[in-house]
Amino acid sequence: MAKLIVSQNGEIIANRFLNDSSFAIGSLADSDLCLAAPGVSRSHARITTVGNDDILEDLNTTNGTTVNGRPITRHILQNDDVIEIAGIQIRYRNHKAVEGPSFERTMIIQPSSLVGDAPAQPVGAYALATAKNVNRFREGARMGLVRVFSGANSSKEVELSKVLHTFGTPEKQVAVINARPHGYFITHVEGKKPARVNGKSIGLQPRQLAPNDEIEVGDEKLLFLLK
């Protein structure tokens, strides 16, 4: 389990474990890590766990967030990285952190409600030449399609024409469907409970989808199809 060691002026002031898929840092009292110091925004940064990775994101703050002395917008955390916010140092400890790029690590997931048309954003140092069109990864394969049959977007259809598509309700339950060379997979991103496929939890690992799978995520029910 990943751990954050918080220090100020050379003294350790707090320790926190990343127990949930989303971890909030800011000056608000109900933040997972509350930093009551000048220069810390109310909602300053967020760490999102995706698979084996912990991804740090600065939430468009005035004073910014740095990792190992460099300003970041989004950053995949590595063992012993030092995050700094308004003079407070946060050391990230995770000896199981995976090093080096992989297919999933080339993309950052930005949860929002049914953002099927929003492109995923490449991760800084690991950004590869990832195509926006999934056909580059699945040449000759049938394209996936998600049909919403229950919820606010009922009857809407989303072609899975990009590498990543995000579904669900932010801060409640979010999952991502991504295309790989050998099929489409759904992965838990945010929320205490993972999404469900055919009535069963998908768990914390990527789960391959099959045609006519029924997905429950956030406040919506979706049907996965192949065109």
JSON list of C-alpha atoms in Angstrom, two decimals:
[
{"chain": "A", "resi": 1, "resn": "MET", "atom": "CA", "xyz": [0.00, 0.00, 0.00]},
{"chain": "A", "resi": 2, "resn": "ALA", "atom": "CA", "xyz": [1.32, 3.43, -0.94]},
{"chain": "A", "resi": 3, "resn": "LYS", "atom": "CA", "xyz": [2.18, 5.86, 1.85]},
{"chain": "A", "resi": 4, "resn": "LEU", "atom": "CA", "xyz": [2.59, 9.63, 2.05]},
{"chain": "A", "resi": 5, "resn": "ILE", "atom": "CA", "xyz": [5.09, 11.10, 4.54]},
{"chain": "A", "resi": 6, "resn": "VAL", "atom": "CA", "xyz": [4.33, 14.77, 5.14]},
{"chain": "A", "resi": 7, "resn": "SER", "atom": "CA", "xyz": [6.99, 17.11, 6.51]},
{"chain": "A", "resi": 8, "resn": "GLN", "atom": "CA", "xyz": [7.41, 20.82, 7.09]},
{"chain": "A", "resi": 9, "resn": "ASN", "atom": "CA", "xyz": [10.60, 22.63, 8.08]},
{"chain": "A", "resi": 10, "resn": "GLY", "atom": "CA", "xyz": [12.36, 19.28, 8.32]},
{"chain": "A", "resi": 11, "resn": "GLU", "atom": "CA", "xyz": [9.88, 17.73, 10.75]},
{"chain": "A", "resi": 12, "resn": "ILE", "atom": "CA", "xyz": [7.39, 14.97, 9.93]},
{"chain": "A", "resi": 13, "resn": "ILE", "atom": "CA", "xyz": [3.89, 16.23, 10.66]},
{"chain": "A", "resi": 14, "resn": "ALA", "atom": "CA", "xyz": [1.70, 13.46, 9.22]},
{"chain": "A", "resi": 15, "resn": "ASN", "atom": "CA", "xyz": [1.54, 10.05, 7.58]},
{"chain": "A", "resi": 16, "resn": "ARG", "atom": "CA", "xyz": [-1.24, 8.94, 5.27]},
{"chain": "A", "resi": 17, "resn": "PHE", "atom": "CA", "xyz": [-2.00, 5.74, 3.36]},
{"chain": "A", "resi": 18, "resn": "LEU", "atom": "CA", "xyz": [-3.67, 5.72, -0.05]},
{"chain": "A", "resi": 19, "resn": "ASN", "atom": "CA", "xyz": [-6.56, 3.44, 0.88]},
{"chain": "A", "resi": 20, "resn": "ASP", "atom": "CA", "xyz": [-9.10, 4.66, -1.69]},
{"chain": "A", "resi": 21, "resn": "SER", "atom": "CA", "xyz": [-9.05, 5.18, -5.44]},
{"chain": "A", "resi": 22, "resn": "SER", "atom": "CA", "xyz": [-9.27, 8.97, -5.02]},
{"chain": "A", "resi": 23, "resn": "PHE", "atom": "CA", "xyz": [-7.29, 10.96, -2.41]},
{"chain": "A", "resi": 24, "resn": "ALA", "atom": "CA", "xyz": [-7.90, 14.70, -1.94]},
{"chain": "A", "resi": 25, "resn": "ILE", "atom": "CA", "xyz": [-5.25, 17.19, -0.80]},
{"chain": "A", "resi": 26, "resn": "GLY", "atom": "CA", "xyz": [-6.16, 20.75, 0.20]},
{"chain": "A", "resi": 27, "resn": "SER", "atom": "CA", "xyz": [-6.94, 23.20, 2.96]},
{"chain": "A", "resi": 28, "resn": "LEU", "atom": "CA", "xyz": [-10.51, 21.99, 3.43]},
{"chain": "A", "resi": 29, "resn": "ALA", "atom": "CA", "xyz": [-10.99, 20.23, 6.74]},
{"chain": "A", "resi": 30, "resn": "ASP", "atom": "CA", "xyz": [-12.57, 17.19, 5.12]},
{"chain": "A", "resi": 31, "resn": "SER", "atom": "CA", "xyz": [-9.67, 16.64, 2.70]},
{"chain": "A", "resi": 32, "resn": "ASP", "atom": "CA", "xyz": [-7.96, 13.25, 2.95]},
{"chain": "A", "resi": 33, "resn": "LEU", "atom": "CA", "xyz": [-4.82, 15.27, 3.64]},
{"chain": "A", "resi": 34, "resn": "CYS", "atom": "CA", "xyz": [-5.64, 18.68, 5.12]},
{"chain": "A", "resi": 35, "resn": "LEU", "atom": "CA", "xyz": [-2.81, 21.21, 4.75]},
{"chain": "A", "resi": 36, "resn": "ALA", "atom": "CA", "xyz": [-3.79, 24.33, 6.65]},
{"chain": "A", "resi": 37, "resn": "ALA", "atom": "CA", "xyz": [-1.03, 26.60, 5.38]},
{"chain": "A", "resi": 38, "resn": "PRO", "atom": "CA", "xyz": [-0.86, 29.83, 3.34]},
{"chain": "A", "resi": 39, "resn": "GLY", "atom": "CA", "xyz": [-0.70, 29.12, -0.35]},
{"chain": "A", "resi": 40, "resn": "VAL", "atom": "CA", "xyz": [-2.64, 25.85, -0.19]},
{"chain": "A", "resi": 41, "resn": "SER", "atom": "CA", "xyz": [-5.88, 25.96, -2.19]},
{"chain": "A", "resi": 42, "resn": "ARG", "atom": "CA", "xyz": [-9.11, 24.58, -0.78]},
{"chain": "A", "resi": 43, "resn": "SER", "atom": "CA", "xyz": [-8.94, 21.72, -3.28]},
{"chain": "A", "resi": 44, "resn": "HIS", "atom": "CA", "xyz": [-5.30, 21.74, -4.28]},
{"chain": "A", "resi": 45, "resn": "ALA", "atom": "CA", "xyz": [-4.42, 18.32, -5.67]},
{"chain": "A", "resi": 46, "resn": "ARG", "atom": "CA", "xyz": [-5.79, 14.83, -6.13]},
{"chain": "A", "resi": 47, "resn": "ILE", "atom": "CA", "xyz": [-4.18, 11.41, -6.32]},
{"chain": "A", "resi": 48, "resn": "THR", "atom": "CA", "xyz": [-6.13, 8.88, -8.37]},
{"chain": "A", "resi": 49, "resn": "THR", "atom": "CA", "xyz": [-5.27, 5.18, -8.30]},
{"chain": "A", "resi": 50, "resn": "VAL", "atom": "CA", "xyz": [-5.61, 3.43, -11.64]},
{"chain": "A", "resi": 51, "resn": "GLY", "atom": "CA", "xyz": [-4.51, -0.20, -11.60]},
{"chain": "A", "resi": 52, "resn": "ASN", "atom": "CA", "xyz": [-1.00, -0.26, -10.15]},
{"chain": "A", "resi": 53, "resn": "ASP", "atom": "CA", "xyz": [-0.42, 3.46, -10.66]},
{"chain": "A", "resi": 54, "resn": "ASP", "atom": "CA", "xyz": [-1.04, 6.48, -8.46]},
{"chain": "A", "resi": 55, "resn": "ILE", "atom": "CA", "xyz": [-1.56, 9.61, -10.56]},
{"chain": "A", "resi": 56, "resn": "LEU", "atom": "CA", "xyz": [-1.08, 13.05, -9.02]},
{"chain": "A", "resi": 57, "resn": "GLU", "atom": "CA", "xyz": [-3.01, 15.97, -10.51]},
{"chain": "A", "resi": 58, "resn": "ASP", "atom": "CA", "xyz": [-2.79, 19.66, -9.68]},
{"chain": "A", "resi": 59, "resn": "LEU", "atom": "CA", "xyz": [-6.33, 21.09, -9.66]},
{"chain": "A", "resi": 60, "resn": "ASN", "atom": "CA", "xyz": [-5.54, 24.31, -11.56]},
{"chain": "A", "resi": 61, "resn": "THR", "atom": "CA", "xyz": [-4.19, 26.03, -8.47]},
{"chain": "A", "resi": 62, "resn": "THR", "atom": "CA", "xyz": [-2.61, 29.46, -8.27]},
{"chain": "A", "resi": 63, "resn": "ASN", "atom": "CA", "xyz": [0.57, 28.35, -6.51]},
{"chain": "A", "resi": 64, "resn": "GLY", "atom": "CA", "xyz": [0.89, 25.02, -8.24]},
{"chain": "A", "resi": 65, "resn": "THR", "atom": "CA", "xyz": [2.31, 21.64, -7.29]},
{"chain": "A", "resi": 66, "resn": "THR", "atom": "CA", "xyz": [5.83, 20.35, -7.88]},
{"chain": "A", "resi": 67, "resn": "VAL", "atom": "CA", "xyz": [7.35, 16.87, -7.96]},
{"chain": "A", "resi": 68, "resn": "ASN", "atom": "CA", "xyz": [11.09, 16.63, -7.37]},
{"chain": "A", "resi": 69, "resn": "GLY", "atom": "CA", "xyz": [11.33, 20.38, -7.95]},
{"chain": "A", "resi": 70, "resn": "ARG", "atom": "CA", "xyz": [9.45, 20.45, -11.25]},
{"chain": "A", "resi": 71, "resn": "PRO", "atom": "CA", "xyz": [5.96, 21.94, -11.70]},
{"chain": "A", "resi": 72, "resn": "ILE", "atom": "CA", "xyz": [3.41, 19.34, -12.81]},
{"chain": "A", "resi": 73, "resn": "THR", "atom": "CA", "xyz": [-0.12, 19.21, -14.09]},
{"chain": "A", "resi": 74, "resn": "ARG", "atom": "CA", "xyz": [-0.38, 15.41, -13.98]},
{"chain": "A", "resi": 75, "resn": "HIS", "atom": "CA", "xyz": [2.30, 12.96, -12.95]},
{"chain": "A", "resi": 76, "resn": "ILE", "atom": "CA", "xyz": [2.53, 9.20, -12.43]},
{"chain": "A", "resi": 77, "resn": "LEU", "atom": "CA", "xyz": [4.12, 8.89, -9.01]},
{"chain": "A", "resi": 78, "resn": "GLN", "atom": "CA", "xyz": [7.30, 6.84, -8.55]},
{"chain": "A", "resi": 79, "resn": "ASN", "atom": "CA", "xyz": [8.70, 5.51, -5.29]},
{"chain": "A", "resi": 80, "resn": "ASP", "atom": "CA", "xyz": [10.47, 8.27, -3.31]},
{"chain": "A", "resi": 81, "resn": "ASP", "atom": "CA", "xyz": [9.03, 11.13, -5.38]},
{"chain": "A", "resi": 82, "resn": "VAL", "atom": "CA", "xyz": [8.82, 14.33, -3.34]},
{"chain": "A", "resi": 83, "resn": "ILE", "atom": "CA", "xyz": [5.67, 16.40, -3.84]},
{"chain": "A", "resi": 84, "resn": "GLU", "atom": "CA", "xyz": [5.83, 20.01, -2.67]},
{"chain": "A", "resi": 85, "resn": "ILE", "atom": "CA", "xyz": [2.83, 22.23, -2.01]},
{"chain": "A", "resi": 86, "resn": "ALA", "atom": "CA", "xyz": [3.32, 25.69, -0.52]},
{"chain": "A", "resi": 87, "resn": "GLY", "atom": "CA", "xyz": [6.55, 24.72, 1.25]},
{"chain": "A", "resi": 88, "resn": "ILE", "atom": "CA", "xyz": [5.19, 21.41, 2.56]},
{"chain": "A", "resi": 89, "resn": "GLN", "atom": "CA", "xyz": [6.98, 18.27, 1.38]},
{"chain": "A", "resi": 90, "resn": "ILE", "atom": "CA", "xyz": [5.11, 15.01, 0.78]},
{"chain": "A", "resi": 91, "resn": "ARG", "atom": "CA", "xyz": [7.27, 11.96, 0.10]},
{"chain": "A", "resi": 92, "resn": "TYR", "atom": "CA", "xyz": [5.57, 9.17, -1.83]},
{"chain": "A", "resi": 93, "resn": "ARG", "atom": "CA", "xyz": [6.57, 5.67, -0.75]},
{"chain": "A", "resi": 94, "resn": "ASN", "atom": "CA", "xyz": [5.48, 2.66, -2.76]},
{"chain": "A", "resi": 95, "resn": "HIS", "atom": "CA", "xyz": [8.01, -0.08, -3.42]},
{"chain": "A", "resi": 96, "resn": "LYS", "atom": "CA", "xyz": [5.52, -1.78, -5.74]},
{"chain": "A", "resi": 97, "resn": "ALA", "atom": "CA", "xyz": [5.26, 1.22, -8.05]},
{"chain": "A", "resi": 98, "resn": "VAL", "atom": "CA", "xyz": [5.74, 0.02, -11.61]},
{"chain": "A", "resi": 99, "resn": "GLU", "atom": "CA", "xyz": [8.49, 1.74, -13.56]},
{"chain": "A", "resi": 100, "resn": "GLY", "atom": "CA", "xyz": [8.52, 2.52, -17.26]},
{"chain": "A", "resi": 101, "resn": "PRO", "atom": "CA", "xyz": [5.78, 3.09, -19.83]},
{"chain": "A", "resi": 102, "resn": "SER", "atom": "CA", "xyz": [3.00, 0.68, -20.69]},
{"chain": "A", "resi": 103, "resn": "PHE", "atom": "CA", "xyz": [-0.14, 0.98, -22.79]},
{"chain": "A", "resi": 104, "resn": "GLU", "atom": "CA", "xyz": [-2.32, 2.12, -19.90]},
{"chain": "A", "resi": 105, "resn": "ARG", "atom": "CA", "xyz": [0.34, 4.44, -18.51]},
{"chain": "A", "resi": 106, "resn": "THR", "atom": "CA", "xyz": [0.42, 6.54, -21.67]},
{"chain": "A", "resi": 107, "resn": "MET", "atom": "CA", "xyz": [-3.00, 7.98, -20.88]},
{"chain": "A", "resi": 108, "resn": "ILE", "atom": "CA", "xyz": [-4.42, 10.01, -18.00]},
{"chain": "A", "resi": 109, "resn": "ILE", "atom": "CA", "xyz": [-8.03, 9.44, -17.03]},
{"chain": "A", "resi": 110, "resn": "GLN", "atom": "CA", "xyz": [-10.04, 12.58, -16.29]},
{"chain": "A", "resi": 111, "resn": "PRO", "atom": "CA", "xyz": [-13.42, 11.52, -14.84]},
{"chain": "A", "resi": 112, "resn": "SER", "atom": "CA", "xyz": [-16.54, 13.29, -16.00]},
{"chain": "A", "resi": 113, "resn": "SER", "atom": "CA", "xyz": [-20.06, 12.16, -16.68]},
{"chain": "A", "resi": 114, "resn": "LEU", "atom": "CA", "xyz": [-20.28, 10.21, -19.93]},
{"chain": "A", "resi": 115, "resn": "VAL", "atom": "CA", "xyz": [-17.47, 12.05, -21.71]},
{"chain": "A", "resi": 116, "resn": "GLY", "atom": "CA", "xyz": [-17.33, 9.70, -24.65]},
{"chain": "A", "resi": 117, "resn": "ASP", "atom": "CA", "xyz": [-16.10, 12.43, -27.02]},
{"chain": "A", "resi": 118, "resn": "ALA", "atom": "CA", "xyz": [-13.38, 13.82, -24.76]},
{"chain": "A", "resi": 119, "resn": "PRO", "atom": "CA", "xyz": [-9.85, 12.66, -25.66]},
{"chain": "A", "resi": 120, "resn": "ALA", "atom": "CA", "xyz": [-7.65, 11.25, -22.94]},
{"chain": "A", "resi": 121, "resn": "GLN", "atom": "CA", "xyz": [-4.56, 13.26, -22.13]},
{"chain": "A", "resi": 122, "resn": "PRO", "atom": "CA", "xyz": [-1.03, 11.88, -22.50]},
{"chain": "A", "resi": 123, "resn": "VAL", "atom": "CA", "xyz": [1.06, 11.60, -19.34]},
{"chain": "A", "resi": 124, "resn": "GLY", "atom": "CA", "xyz": [4.09, 13.91, -19.37]},
{"chain": "A", "resi": 125, "resn": "ALA", "atom": "CA", "xyz": [7.26, 11.82, -19.35]},
{"chain": "A", "resi": 126, "resn": "TYR", "atom": "CA", "xyz": [5.47, 8.72, -20.56]},
{"chain": "A", "resi": 127, "resn": "ALA", "atom": "CA", "xyz": [3.56, 10.30, -23.42]},
{"chain": "A", "resi": 128, "resn": "LEU", "atom": "CA", "xyz": [3.89, 8.10, -26.47]},
{"chain": "A", "resi": 129, "resn": "ALA", "atom": "CA", "xyz": [2.58, 8.58, -29.95]},
{"chain": "A", "resi": 130, "resn": "THR", "atom": "CA", "xyz": [-0.84, 7.25, -28.98]},
{"chain": "A", "resi": 131, "resn": "ALA", "atom": "CA", "xyz": [-3.39, 7.62, -31.72]},
{"chain": "A", "resi": 132, "resn": "LYS", "atom": "CA", "xyz": [-6.80, 9.14, -31.06]},
{"chain": "A", "resi": 133, "resn": "ASN", "atom": "CA", "xyz": [-8.40, 6.57, -33.29]},
{"chain": "A", "resi": 134, "resn": "VAL", "atom": "CA", "xyz": [-8.61, 3.10, -31.84]},
{"chain": "A", "resi": 135, "resn": "ASN", "atom": "CA", "xyz": [-8.17, 1.50, -35.27]},
{"chain": "A", "resi": 136, "resn": "ARG", "atom": "CA", "xyz": [-4.45, 2.10, -34.95]},
{"chain": "A", "resi": 137, "resn": "PHE", "atom": "CA", "xyz": [-4.42, -0.41, -32.08]},
{"chain": "A", "resi": 138, "resn": "ARG", "atom": "CA", "xyz": [-7.12, -2.77, -33.37]},
{"chain": "A", "resi": 139, "resn": "GLU", "atom": "CA", "xyz": [-6.71, -2.70, -37.13]},
{"chain": "A", "resi": 140, "resn": "GLY", "atom": "CA", "xyz": [-9.41, -4.74, -38.82]},
{"chain": "A", "resi": 141, "resn": "ALA", "atom": "CA", "xyz": [-11.37, -5.36, -35.61]},
{"chain": "A", "resi": 142, "resn": "ARG", "atom": "CA", "xyz": [-15.01, -4.43, -35.05]},
{"chain": "A", "resi": 143, "resn": "MET", "atom": "CA", "xyz": [-15.54, -1.13, -33.26]},
{"chain": "A", "resi": 144, "resn": "GLY", "atom": "CA", "xyz": [-17.14, -1.11, -29.84]},
{"chain": "A", "resi": 145, "resn": "LEU", "atom": "CA", "xyz": [-20.35, 0.72, -29.05]},
{"chain": "A", "resi": 146, "resn": "VAL", "atom": "CA", "xyz": [-21.98, 1.60, -25.73]},
{"chain": "A", "resi": 147, "resn": "ARG", "atom": "CA", "xyz": [-25.73, 2.14, -25.62]},
{"chain": "A", "resi": 148, "resn": "VAL", "atom": "CA", "xyz": [-27.20, 3.84, -22.54]},
{"chain": "A", "resi": 149, "resn": "PHE", "atom": "CA", "xyz": [-30.53, 2.22, -21.63]},
{"chain": "A", "resi": 150, "resn": "SER", "atom": "CA", "xyz": [-31.08, 3.67, -18.16]},
{"chain": "A", "resi": 151, "resn": "GLY", "atom": "CA", "xyz": [-30.12, 7.01, -16.61]},
{"chain": "A", "resi": 152, "resn": "ALA", "atom": "CA", "xyz": [-29.92, 10.69, -17.55]},
{"chain": "A", "resi": 153, "resn": "ASN", "atom": "CA", "xyz": [-28.44, 9.90, -20.97]},
{"chain": "A", "resi": 154, "resn": "SER", "atom": "CA", "xyz": [-30.90, 7.12, -21.80]},
{"chain": "A", "resi": 155, "resn": "SER", "atom": "CA", "xyz": [-30.95, 6.13, -25.49]},
{"chain": "A", "resi": 156, "resn": "LYS", "atom": "CA", "xyz": [-27.60, 7.79, -26.16]},
{"chain": "A", "resi": 157, "resn": "GLU", "atom": "CA", "xyz": [-25.01, 5.77, -28.08]},
{"chain": "A", "resi": 158, "resn": "VAL", "atom": "CA", "xyz": [-21.27, 6.25, -27.80]},
{"chain": "A", "resi": 159, "resn": "GLU", "atom": "CA", "xyz": [-18.91, 4.82, -30.41]},
{"chain": "A", "resi": 160, "resn": "LEU", "atom": "CA", "xyz": [-15.69, 3.66, -28.75]},
{"chain": "A", "resi": 161, "resn": "SER", "atom": "CA", "xyz": [-13.59, 5.29, -31.45]},
{"chain": "A", "resi": 162, "resn": "LYS", "atom": "CA", "xyz": [-10.86, 6.54, -29.14]},
{"chain": "A", "resi": 163, "resn": "VAL", "atom": "CA", "xyz": [-8.42, 4.70, -26.91]},
{"chain": "A", "resi": 164, "resn": "LEU", "atom": "CA", "xyz": [-10.19, 5.64, -23.67]},
{"chain": "A", "resi": 165, "resn": "HIS", "atom": "CA", "xyz": [-13.77, 6.52, -22.80]},
{"chain": "A", "resi": 166, "resn": "THR", "atom": "CA", "xyz": [-14.91, 7.41, -19.29]},
{"chain": "A", "resi": 167, "resn": "PHE", "atom": "CA", "xyz": [-18.35, 6.64, -17.84]},
{"chain": "A", "resi": 168, "resn": "GLY", "atom": "CA", "xyz": [-20.06, 7.20, -14.51]},
{"chain": "A", "resi": 169, "resn": "THR", "atom": "CA", "xyz": [-20.63, 9.89, -11.92]},
{"chain": "A", "resi": 170, "resn": "PRO", "atom": "CA", "xyz": [-17.61, 11.85, -10.58]},
{"chain": "A", "resi": 171, "resn": "GLU", "atom": "CA", "xyz": [-16.92, 11.36, -6.84]},
{"chain": "A", "resi": 172, "resn": "LYS", "atom": "CA", "xyz": [-19.43, 8.50, -6.79]},
{"chain": "A", "resi": 173, "resn": "GLN", "atom": "CA", "xyz": [-18.42, 5.81, -9.26]},
{"chain": "A", "resi": 174, "resn": "VAL", "atom": "CA", "xyz": [-16.34, 6.10, -12.41]},
{"chain": "A", "resi": 175, "resn": "ALA", "atom": "CA", "xyz": [-14.99, 3.47, -14.80]},
{"chain": "A", "resi": 176, "resn": "VAL", "atom": "CA", "xyz": [-13.05, 3.63, -18.05]},
{"chain": "A", "resi": 177, "resn": "ILE", "atom": "CA", "xyz": [-13.38, 1.45, -21.14]},
{"chain": "A", "resi": 178, "resn": "ASN", "atom": "CA", "xyz": [-10.19, 1.18, -23.14]},
{"chain": "A", "resi": 179, "resn": "ALA", "atom": "CA", "xyz": [-9.36, -0.55, -26.41]},
{"chain": "A", "resi": 180, "resn": "ARG", "atom": "CA", "xyz": [-6.46, -2.96, -26.58]},
{"chain": "A", "resi": 181, "resn": "PRO", "atom": "CA", "xyz": [-5.21, -5.00, -29.52]},
{"chain": "A", "resi": 182, "resn": "HIS", "atom": "CA", "xyz": [-7.14, -8.03, -28.24]},
{"chain": "A", "resi": 183, "resn": "GLY", "atom": "CA", "xyz": [-10.39, -6.41, -27.16]},
{"chain": "A", "resi": 184, "resn": "TYR", "atom": "CA", "xyz": [-12.16, -3.85, -24.98]},
{"chain": "A", "resi": 185, "resn": "PHE", "atom": "CA", "xyz": [-11.60, -3.74, -21.23]},
{"chain": "A", "resi": 186, "resn": "ILE", "atom": "CA", "xyz": [-13.38, -1.92, -18.40]},
{"chain": "A", "resi": 187, "resn": "THR", "atom": "CA", "xyz": [-11.38, -0.71, -15.37]},
{"chain": "A", "resi": 188, "resn": "HIS", "atom": "CA", "xyz": [-12.42, 0.81, -12.04]},
{"chain": "A", "resi": 189, "resn": "VAL", "atom": "CA", "xyz": [-11.24, 4.41, -11.56]},
{"chain": "A", "resi": 190, "resn": "GLU", "atom": "CA", "xyz": [-13.16, 6.15, -8.79]},
{"chain": "A", "resi": 191, "resn": "GLY", "atom": "CA", "xyz": [-15.63, 5.28, -6.04]},
{"chain": "A", "resi": 192, "resn": "LYS", "atom": "CA", "xyz": [-15.77, 2.95, -3.07]},
{"chain": "A", "resi": 193, "resn": "LYS", "atom": "CA", "xyz": [-17.38, 0.20, -5.13]},
{"chain": "A", "resi": 194, "resn": "PRO", "atom": "CA", "xyz": [-16.34, -0.81, -8.66]},
{"chain": "A", "resi": 195, "resn": "ALA", "atom": "CA", "xyz": [-18.82, -0.88, -11.52]},
{"chain": "A", "resi": 196, "resn": "ARG", "atom": "CA", "xyz": [-20.76, -4.07, -12.22]},
{"chain": "A", "resi": 197, "resn": "VAL", "atom": "CA", "xyz": [-20.96, -6.17, -15.36]},
{"chain": "A", "resi": 198, "resn": "ASN", "atom": "CA", "xyz": [-23.86, -8.60, -15.71]},
{"chain": "A", "resi": 199, "resn": "GLY", "atom": "CA", "xyz": [-24.67, -8.06, -12.03]},
{"chain": "A", "resi": 200, "resn": "LYS", "atom": "CA", "xyz": [-21.17, -8.81, -10.74]},
{"chain": "A", "resi": 201, "resn": "SER", "atom": "CA", "xyz": [-18.48, -6.40, -9.52]},
{"chain": "A", "resi": 202, "resn": "ILE", "atom": "CA", "xyz": [-15.61, -5.93, -11.98]},
{"chain": "A", "resi": 203, "resn": "GLY", "atom": "CA", "xyz": [-13.15, -5.72, -9.08]},
{"chain": "A", "resi": 204, "resn": "LEU", "atom": "CA", "xyz": [-9.98, -3.65, -9.20]},
{"chain": "A", "resi": 205, "resn": "GLN", "atom": "CA", "xyz": [-8.34, -5.27, -12.23]},
{"chain": "A", "resi": 206, "resn": "PRO", "atom": "CA", "xyz": [-9.20, -4.68, -15.91]},
{"chain": "A", "resi": 207, "resn": "ARG", "atom": "CA", "xyz": [-12.04, -6.94, -17.11]},
{"chain": "A", "resi": 208, "resn": "GLN", "atom": "CA", "xyz": [-12.55, -7.83, -20.74]},
{"chain": "A", "resi": 209, "resn": "LEU", "atom": "CA", "xyz": [-15.95, -7.02, -22.19]},
{"chain": "A", "resi": 210, "resn": "ALA", "atom": "CA", "xyz": [-18.04, -9.28, -24.43]},
{"chain": "A", "resi": 211, "resn": "PRO", "atom": "CA", "xyz": [-20.92, -8.28, -26.73]},
{"chain": "A", "resi": 212, "resn": "ASN", "atom": "CA", "xyz": [-24.22, -7.71, -24.90]},
{"chain": "A", "resi": 213, "resn": "ASP", "atom": "CA", "xyz": [-22.52, -7.25, -21.52]},
{"chain": "A", "resi": 214, "resn": "GLU", "atom": "CA", "xyz": [-24.66, -5.04, -19.28]},
{"chain": "A", "resi": 215, "resn": "ILE", "atom": "CA", "xyz": [-22.66, -2.44, -17.32]},
{"chain": "A", "resi": 216, "resn": "GLU", "atom": "CA", "xyz": [-23.85, -0.58, -14.21]},
{"chain": "A", "resi": 217, "resn": "VAL", "atom": "CA", "xyz": [-21.75, 2.48, -13.38]},
{"chain": "A", "resi": 218, "resn": "GLY", "atom": "CA", "xyz": [-22.71, 5.64, -11.53]},
{"chain": "A", "resi": 219, "resn": "ASP", "atom": "CA", "xyz": [-26.40, 6.25, -12.13]},
{"chain": "A", "resi": 220, "resn": "GLU", "atom": "CA", "xyz": [-26.47, 4.60, -15.54]},
{"chain": "A", "resi": 221, "resn": "LYS", "atom": "CA", "xyz": [-26.90, 1.20, -17.14]},
{"chain": "A", "resi": 222, "resn": "LEU", "atom": "CA", "xyz": [-25.05, 0.57, -20.37]},
{"chain": "A", "resi": 223, "resn": "LEU", "atom": "CA", "xyz": [-25.02, -2.13, -23.00]},
{"chain": "A", "resi": 224, "resn": "PHE", "atom": "CA", "xyz": [-21.71, -3.02, -24.67]},
{"chain": "A", "resi": 225, "resn": "LEU", "atom": "CA", "xyz": [-21.95, -4.00, -28.35]},
{"chain": "A", "resi": 226, "resn": "LEU", "atom": "CA", "xyz": [-19.68, -4.51, -31.35]},
{"chain": "A", "resi": 227, "resn": "LYS", "atom": "CA", "xyz": [-20.55, -2.79, -34.63]}
]
